[in-house]
XYZ file of C-alpha atoms in Angstrom:
451
model
C 205.501 77.688 15.096
C 202.129 78.338 16.468
C 199.163 75.812 17.779
C 195.696 75.610 16.098
C 192.660 75.291 18.187
C 192.996 71.223 17.649
C 196.458 71.518 19.311
C 198.114 70.773 15.930
C 201.231 72.695 15.153
C 201.795 74.582 11.835
C 204.019 77.354 10.361
C 203.915 80.964 11.484
C 203.239 82.244 8.202
C 199.855 80.564 8.472
C 198.518 83.872 10.708
C 200.207 86.380 8.275
C 197.468 88.860 7.139
C 196.231 88.034 3.398
C 196.782 90.787 1.112
C 193.690 92.910 -0.154
C 192.221 91.572 -3.151
C 189.529 93.079 -5.259
C 187.143 90.499 -4.137
C 187.847 90.817 -0.441
C 184.992 92.002 1.544
C 185.906 95.786 2.744
C 184.440 95.234 6.155
C 186.607 92.280 6.768
C 189.760 93.370 8.821
C 193.014 91.850 7.576
C 194.216 88.921 9.643
C 190.894 88.177 11.356
C 189.417 84.755 10.675
C 186.006 84.688 9.476
C 183.421 83.198 11.822
C 183.118 79.435 11.157
C 179.894 78.623 9.284
C 177.565 77.011 11.369
C 174.655 74.709 9.667
C 171.125 75.136 10.651
C 169.869 73.126 13.205
C 167.711 70.582 11.796
C 165.102 68.711 13.804
C 166.747 65.094 13.394
C 169.875 66.682 14.799
C 167.943 68.199 17.951
C 168.214 64.518 20.077
C 171.827 64.472 19.616
C 172.424 68.021 20.675
C 170.530 67.368 23.876
C 172.259 64.317 24.557
C 175.681 66.128 24.011
C 174.347 68.651 26.438
C 173.348 66.241 28.975
C 176.935 64.862 29.186
C 177.985 67.989 30.859
C 178.052 67.686 34.698
C 177.123 71.465 35.350
C 173.980 71.254 32.856
C 172.733 67.837 34.344
C 173.376 69.125 37.701
C 171.369 72.573 36.979
C 168.577 70.569 35.317
C 167.993 68.699 38.552
C 167.907 71.844 40.655
C 165.684 73.454 38.262
C 163.146 70.511 38.679
C 163.629 70.530 42.421
C 162.885 74.387 42.197
C 159.644 73.822 40.272
C 158.677 71.261 42.655
C 159.108 73.580 45.812
C 157.263 76.232 44.087
C 154.319 73.900 42.923
C 154.123 72.270 46.232
C 153.934 75.624 48.100
C 151.916 77.622 45.756
C 147.765 78.238 45.743
C 147.709 74.882 43.188
C 149.438 72.735 45.638
C 146.686 70.445 45.604
C 147.152 69.902 42.119
C 150.574 68.782 43.024
C 149.453 66.248 45.679
C 146.787 64.833 43.268
C 149.258 64.233 40.469
C 151.832 62.703 42.736
C 149.277 60.171 44.063
C 147.641 59.273 41.305
C 147.763 55.382 41.056
C 148.981 54.007 37.626
C 149.647 50.230 36.805
C 148.227 46.745 36.900
C 147.038 45.740 40.154
C 147.314 41.940 39.069
C 151.088 42.412 38.939
C 151.456 44.397 42.037
C 152.362 47.466 39.969
C 149.544 49.608 40.846
C 151.718 52.385 42.083
C 151.541 56.113 42.553
C 153.395 58.191 40.279
C 155.892 59.486 42.779
C 156.343 55.594 43.474
C 156.911 54.901 39.933
C 159.536 58.115 39.930
C 161.375 56.646 42.860
C 161.267 52.946 42.092
C 160.884 52.823 38.180
C 162.611 55.886 36.697
C 165.389 56.006 39.223
C 166.326 52.133 38.309
C 167.593 53.883 34.726
C 169.890 56.234 37.133
C 170.953 53.180 39.149
C 171.752 51.186 36.116
C 174.199 53.952 35.002
C 175.407 53.689 38.615
C 176.376 50.097 38.303
C 178.099 50.709 34.943
C 180.159 53.337 36.719
C 181.097 50.779 39.596
C 181.926 48.073 37.270
C 184.273 50.524 35.273
C 185.858 52.039 37.981
C 186.829 48.470 39.780
C 188.099 47.028 36.607
C 189.963 49.741 34.889
C 189.444 52.910 36.702
C 190.473 54.436 39.970
C 189.411 51.502 42.272
C 191.343 48.771 40.056
C 194.001 48.895 42.733
C 192.960 48.788 46.198
C 196.342 49.722 47.838
C 196.095 53.046 45.847
C 192.489 53.575 46.516
C 192.648 52.900 50.159
C 192.671 56.260 51.427
C 189.406 57.716 49.427
C 187.667 54.393 50.071
C 188.404 54.600 53.659
C 187.169 58.086 53.768
C 184.031 57.309 52.093
C 183.187 54.641 54.897
C 184.024 57.294 57.638
C 181.902 59.663 55.370
C 178.839 57.633 56.076
C 179.727 57.152 59.550
C 179.986 60.528 60.444
C 176.616 61.861 59.354
C 175.093 58.797 60.677
C 176.808 59.890 64.117
C 175.543 63.178 63.993
C 171.808 62.199 63.375
C 171.764 59.347 65.877
C 173.424 61.869 68.540
C 170.592 64.560 67.796
C 167.924 61.920 68.130
C 169.432 60.929 71.338
C 169.871 64.287 72.744
C 166.385 65.822 71.674
C 164.570 62.225 72.666
C 162.855 62.216 69.226
C 163.575 58.641 68.795
C 163.141 58.625 64.814
C 166.359 56.537 64.487
C 165.125 54.634 61.587
C 166.445 57.625 59.359
C 169.976 57.713 60.251
C 171.110 56.911 56.705
C 169.366 59.898 55.402
C 172.286 62.206 55.612
C 174.990 59.837 54.591
C 174.878 59.716 50.729
C 176.678 61.910 48.196
C 174.955 62.913 44.921
C 177.883 62.359 42.113
C 176.297 64.510 39.612
C 175.743 67.567 42.084
C 179.027 67.228 43.770
C 181.202 66.841 40.347
C 179.131 69.699 39.047
C 180.105 71.961 41.953
C 183.709 70.828 41.584
C 183.752 71.853 37.865
C 182.404 75.157 38.385
C 184.302 76.504 41.428
C 187.255 74.183 41.633
C 188.909 75.234 38.332
C 192.634 75.449 39.298
C 192.766 72.272 42.073
C 195.038 69.701 41.375
C 193.684 66.879 38.819
C 194.014 64.296 41.395
C 191.163 65.970 43.623
C 188.820 65.054 41.027
C 189.980 61.589 41.089
C 189.619 61.558 44.910
C 186.333 62.933 45.004
C 185.110 60.485 42.103
C 186.520 57.809 44.078
C 184.932 58.852 47.282
C 181.411 59.129 45.632
C 181.556 55.878 43.693
C 182.091 54.110 46.788
C 179.779 56.058 48.736
C 177.086 55.014 46.071
C 178.139 51.289 46.604
C 177.682 51.637 50.436
C 174.251 53.334 49.863
C 173.237 50.525 47.655
C 173.934 48.086 50.234
C 172.233 50.199 53.015
C 169.220 50.285 51.029
C 169.093 46.634 50.317
C 169.516 45.538 53.758
C 167.886 48.208 56.037
C 164.981 49.436 53.690
C 163.592 46.173 52.231
C 160.242 44.913 53.344
C 158.290 41.617 52.769
C 161.047 39.513 51.311
C 160.100 37.048 48.741
C 163.107 34.680 48.077
C 161.506 33.029 44.832
C 161.128 36.264 43.238
C 164.828 37.269 44.357
C 165.924 34.127 42.806
C 164.093 34.907 39.361
C 165.604 38.342 39.423
C 168.935 37.090 39.913
C 168.386 34.489 36.964
C 167.184 37.223 34.433
C 170.256 39.363 35.626
C 172.391 36.332 34.746
C 170.873 35.772 31.151
C 171.344 39.722 30.628
C 175.080 39.262 31.659
C 175.753 36.309 29.417
C 174.113 38.158 26.546
C 176.453 41.277 27.034
C 179.622 39.209 27.498
C 178.982 37.654 24.049
C 178.609 40.858 22.573
C 174.910 40.915 22.113
C 173.710 44.289 22.922
C 170.381 44.388 20.908
C 167.927 47.118 22.777
C 164.796 44.710 21.791
C 166.373 41.968 23.906
C 168.265 43.885 26.809
C 165.370 46.275 27.786
C 162.632 43.527 28.100
C 165.007 41.457 30.273
C 165.757 44.517 32.128
C 162.200 45.450 32.749
C 161.632 41.747 33.818
C 164.545 41.960 36.388
C 163.246 45.198 37.854
C 159.796 43.684 38.294
C 160.785 40.261 40.054
C 163.251 42.495 42.253
C 160.113 44.809 43.039
C 158.062 41.581 43.706
C 160.781 40.337 46.010
C 160.617 42.871 48.511
C 164.212 44.228 48.073
C 164.186 47.872 46.575
C 163.763 47.629 42.847
C 166.616 49.934 42.021
C 169.141 47.546 42.893
C 168.129 45.656 39.746
C 169.679 48.509 37.901
C 172.865 48.128 39.869
C 172.972 44.425 39.318
C 172.358 44.772 35.380
C 175.131 47.439 35.155
C 177.539 45.486 37.127
C 177.216 42.288 34.569
C 178.469 44.457 31.549
C 182.228 43.818 30.659
C 184.304 46.909 31.197
C 187.628 45.549 29.716
C 188.503 47.087 26.415
C 188.362 44.531 23.380
C 188.989 44.524 19.405
C 185.257 45.151 19.123
C 184.691 47.544 22.408
C 187.843 49.756 22.194
C 186.587 51.851 24.906
C 184.675 49.178 26.814
C 180.970 48.102 26.789
C 180.522 49.747 30.124
C 181.794 53.275 28.584
C 179.450 52.727 25.129
C 176.563 51.610 27.327
C 176.902 54.415 29.891
C 177.270 57.002 27.008
C 173.841 55.749 25.400
C 171.819 55.673 28.793
C 173.318 58.698 30.306
C 170.982 60.984 28.548
C 167.784 59.106 29.633
C 169.322 59.040 33.216
C 170.224 62.945 33.373
C 167.251 64.144 31.260
C 164.423 62.215 32.373
C 165.059 60.027 35.476
C 166.622 62.186 37.509
C 164.486 65.485 36.855
C 160.958 63.531 36.993
C 162.464 62.103 40.184
C 163.415 65.345 41.472
C 160.005 66.669 40.706
C 158.186 64.380 42.573
C 160.760 63.753 45.493
C 161.535 67.488 46.429
C 157.911 68.906 46.289
C 157.659 69.354 49.995
C 154.799 71.404 51.239
C 156.409 73.670 53.911
C 153.179 75.862 54.255
C 151.086 72.832 55.266
C 154.038 71.173 57.368
C 153.753 74.028 59.906
C 156.066 76.472 58.435
C 159.896 76.684 57.980
C 160.401 76.984 61.901
C 158.652 74.006 62.661
C 160.635 72.218 59.863
C 163.979 73.613 61.296
C 163.190 72.766 64.745
C 162.137 69.069 64.046
C 164.969 66.461 65.552
C 164.731 64.619 62.226
C 165.271 67.843 60.144
C 168.264 68.655 62.142
C 169.925 65.645 62.163
C 169.435 65.623 58.237
C 170.480 69.176 57.661
C 173.349 69.190 60.056
C 174.407 65.718 59.179
C 175.116 66.338 55.637
C 177.581 69.046 56.110
C 178.958 68.776 59.357
C 178.877 64.765 59.343
C 180.828 64.730 55.981
C 183.279 67.057 57.034
C 183.878 65.314 60.329
C 183.970 61.730 58.641
C 185.974 62.462 55.330
C 188.315 65.406 56.447
C 188.830 63.941 60.034
C 189.501 60.494 58.971
C 192.209 61.692 56.027
C 193.997 63.444 58.561
C 194.016 60.788 61.023
C 194.979 57.926 58.762
C 197.727 59.973 57.035
C 199.291 60.801 60.484
C 198.972 57.415 62.173
C 199.379 54.996 58.952
C 201.365 54.789 55.893
C 198.455 56.085 53.546
C 199.678 59.492 52.096
C 198.199 62.203 50.236
C 200.116 63.395 47.253
C 199.846 64.574 43.836
C 199.221 68.195 44.584
C 196.440 67.161 47.337
C 196.559 68.311 50.828
C 194.253 68.182 53.821
C 192.832 71.825 53.173
C 191.958 70.296 49.584
C 190.140 67.427 51.232
C 188.343 69.844 53.693
C 186.948 71.486 50.647
C 185.967 68.196 48.813
C 184.431 66.703 52.063
C 182.040 69.694 52.057
C 180.466 69.230 48.838
C 180.402 65.331 49.650
C 177.765 66.681 51.715
C 175.352 67.221 48.567
C 173.123 64.208 49.076
C 170.054 65.084 47.140
C 169.099 62.046 45.044
C 169.755 59.125 47.035
C 169.248 61.191 50.120
C 165.471 62.063 48.980
C 165.206 58.528 47.970
C 166.380 57.134 51.488
C 164.113 59.573 53.220
C 160.859 58.041 51.609
C 162.065 54.641 52.377
C 162.696 55.225 56.075
C 159.882 57.175 56.969
C 157.098 56.323 54.329
C 154.390 58.810 53.588
C 153.633 61.603 56.182
C 154.838 64.779 57.876
C 158.132 63.552 58.818
C 159.038 62.499 55.291
C 158.227 66.067 54.196
C 160.630 67.635 56.924
C 163.157 65.252 56.217
C 163.092 65.750 52.488
C 163.082 69.614 53.126
C 166.137 69.140 55.402
C 167.764 67.269 52.661
C 167.432 70.205 50.276
C 168.660 72.632 52.971
C 171.648 70.377 53.956
C 172.589 69.943 50.104
C 172.271 73.890 49.692
C 174.519 74.273 52.956
C 177.033 71.925 51.569
C 176.841 73.286 48.335
C 177.671 76.971 49.313
C 180.308 75.903 51.954
C 181.887 73.587 49.532
C 182.002 76.267 46.719
C 183.476 78.880 49.182
C 186.229 76.616 50.312
C 187.300 75.543 46.858
C 187.353 79.295 45.711
C 189.706 79.775 48.744
C 191.969 76.779 47.883
C 191.939 78.138 44.045
C 193.002 81.415 45.145
C 195.909 80.086 47.352
C 199.496 79.877 45.865
C 199.972 76.315 44.803
C 202.223 74.158 47.147
C 205.864 74.172 45.997
C 205.793 70.907 44.398
C 203.874 70.819 41.054
C 201.011 68.759 40.950
C 201.019 65.427 38.540
C 198.482 63.254 37.198
C 197.810 59.995 38.676
C 196.506 58.374 41.639
C 195.585 60.546 44.851
C 197.698 58.812 47.357
C 200.491 55.942 47.669
C 202.022 54.426 50.657
C 205.008 56.209 52.333
C 207.684 53.769 51.159
C 206.687 54.537 47.531
C 207.643 58.260 47.628
């Protein structure tokens, strides 16, 4: 008995060569299956094909890299003035306080779509995912906390040592970009224990939650409590509709836009509205939603996030003019830049890997299911891939100016260092013989008394 491509078992004689018949093509070798016939691509099938490709972590990550590369080349080319002109073009009604630049619309508007997907993923993980049992998720959750403390400490230490004084950027190197990090793990970590992916996903999800709290608490300005109450009321109406199974786009999208506008008017960063809207969606499977509504809505919205929101944001956030900023040497020597491009790789490794080593030795928490501290070292390195949220926080921390450009250039450099370092460590771990005990699927760690 053998298996077909779909995994179904079938008799061995199904593979026996077919006898030659008069109608058999002379160029067809006996026993070889003909290539499956692919129907021609029709225009109406194109959106579905694109959405399917965007579900790939590798493809969506490469799309963001391409957008960032275009932005860097454009911003440092002879046509860099056109980049600055497009980025600073004001669009929107002044009466509603929505006369924003194109770059602000990309950061505050389109990125809300990304944060809505983040909210859906957070709800999914807390209700039915890796965070539903806090005892099981304790180690990666604590590692995520220290994974933000480590980069912040590196950044603040460099500012104090250099006398730079730009302490407002302490949160820039603390974020982890889920899409990039998971893409690097998918490409270079084939052969790692399955629980390594669970560890990194839990780590990144908690990191996202902490980054959202940091943005809401430390980078909100001109607080308007009435507008915030209005935003929360609209979010509650949105949540009531989805809990009753009412998911018509012509109802939910206008409510989402109003919630976003009110949140923007409140002084709290507008993307927080996307997170709150996503968190109201039910996650538990039901008869009408076998996979849970969060999974279905994430599947519907993810192509817009990965294919539009994130690449456009990267296009207008990563366009740092190094030529006009004094050259690469000045960027690298700036204490703000040093705090970011060293904080991302070094701070994440010290915070995540260091905390896991200490916690597993001094507490009852324990790594298991084939994951060991060397694996965590590789995972902590790729957790230094900050990109999306780090670029956002850089703009919030420093506003517009050369300091922001230097910080954003450092985010790109720190992300590149983390990606290369993480990829090298992953490849090293994959080439090593696996530990004596076979890896099993399940949670990353358990208290000692359960082993």
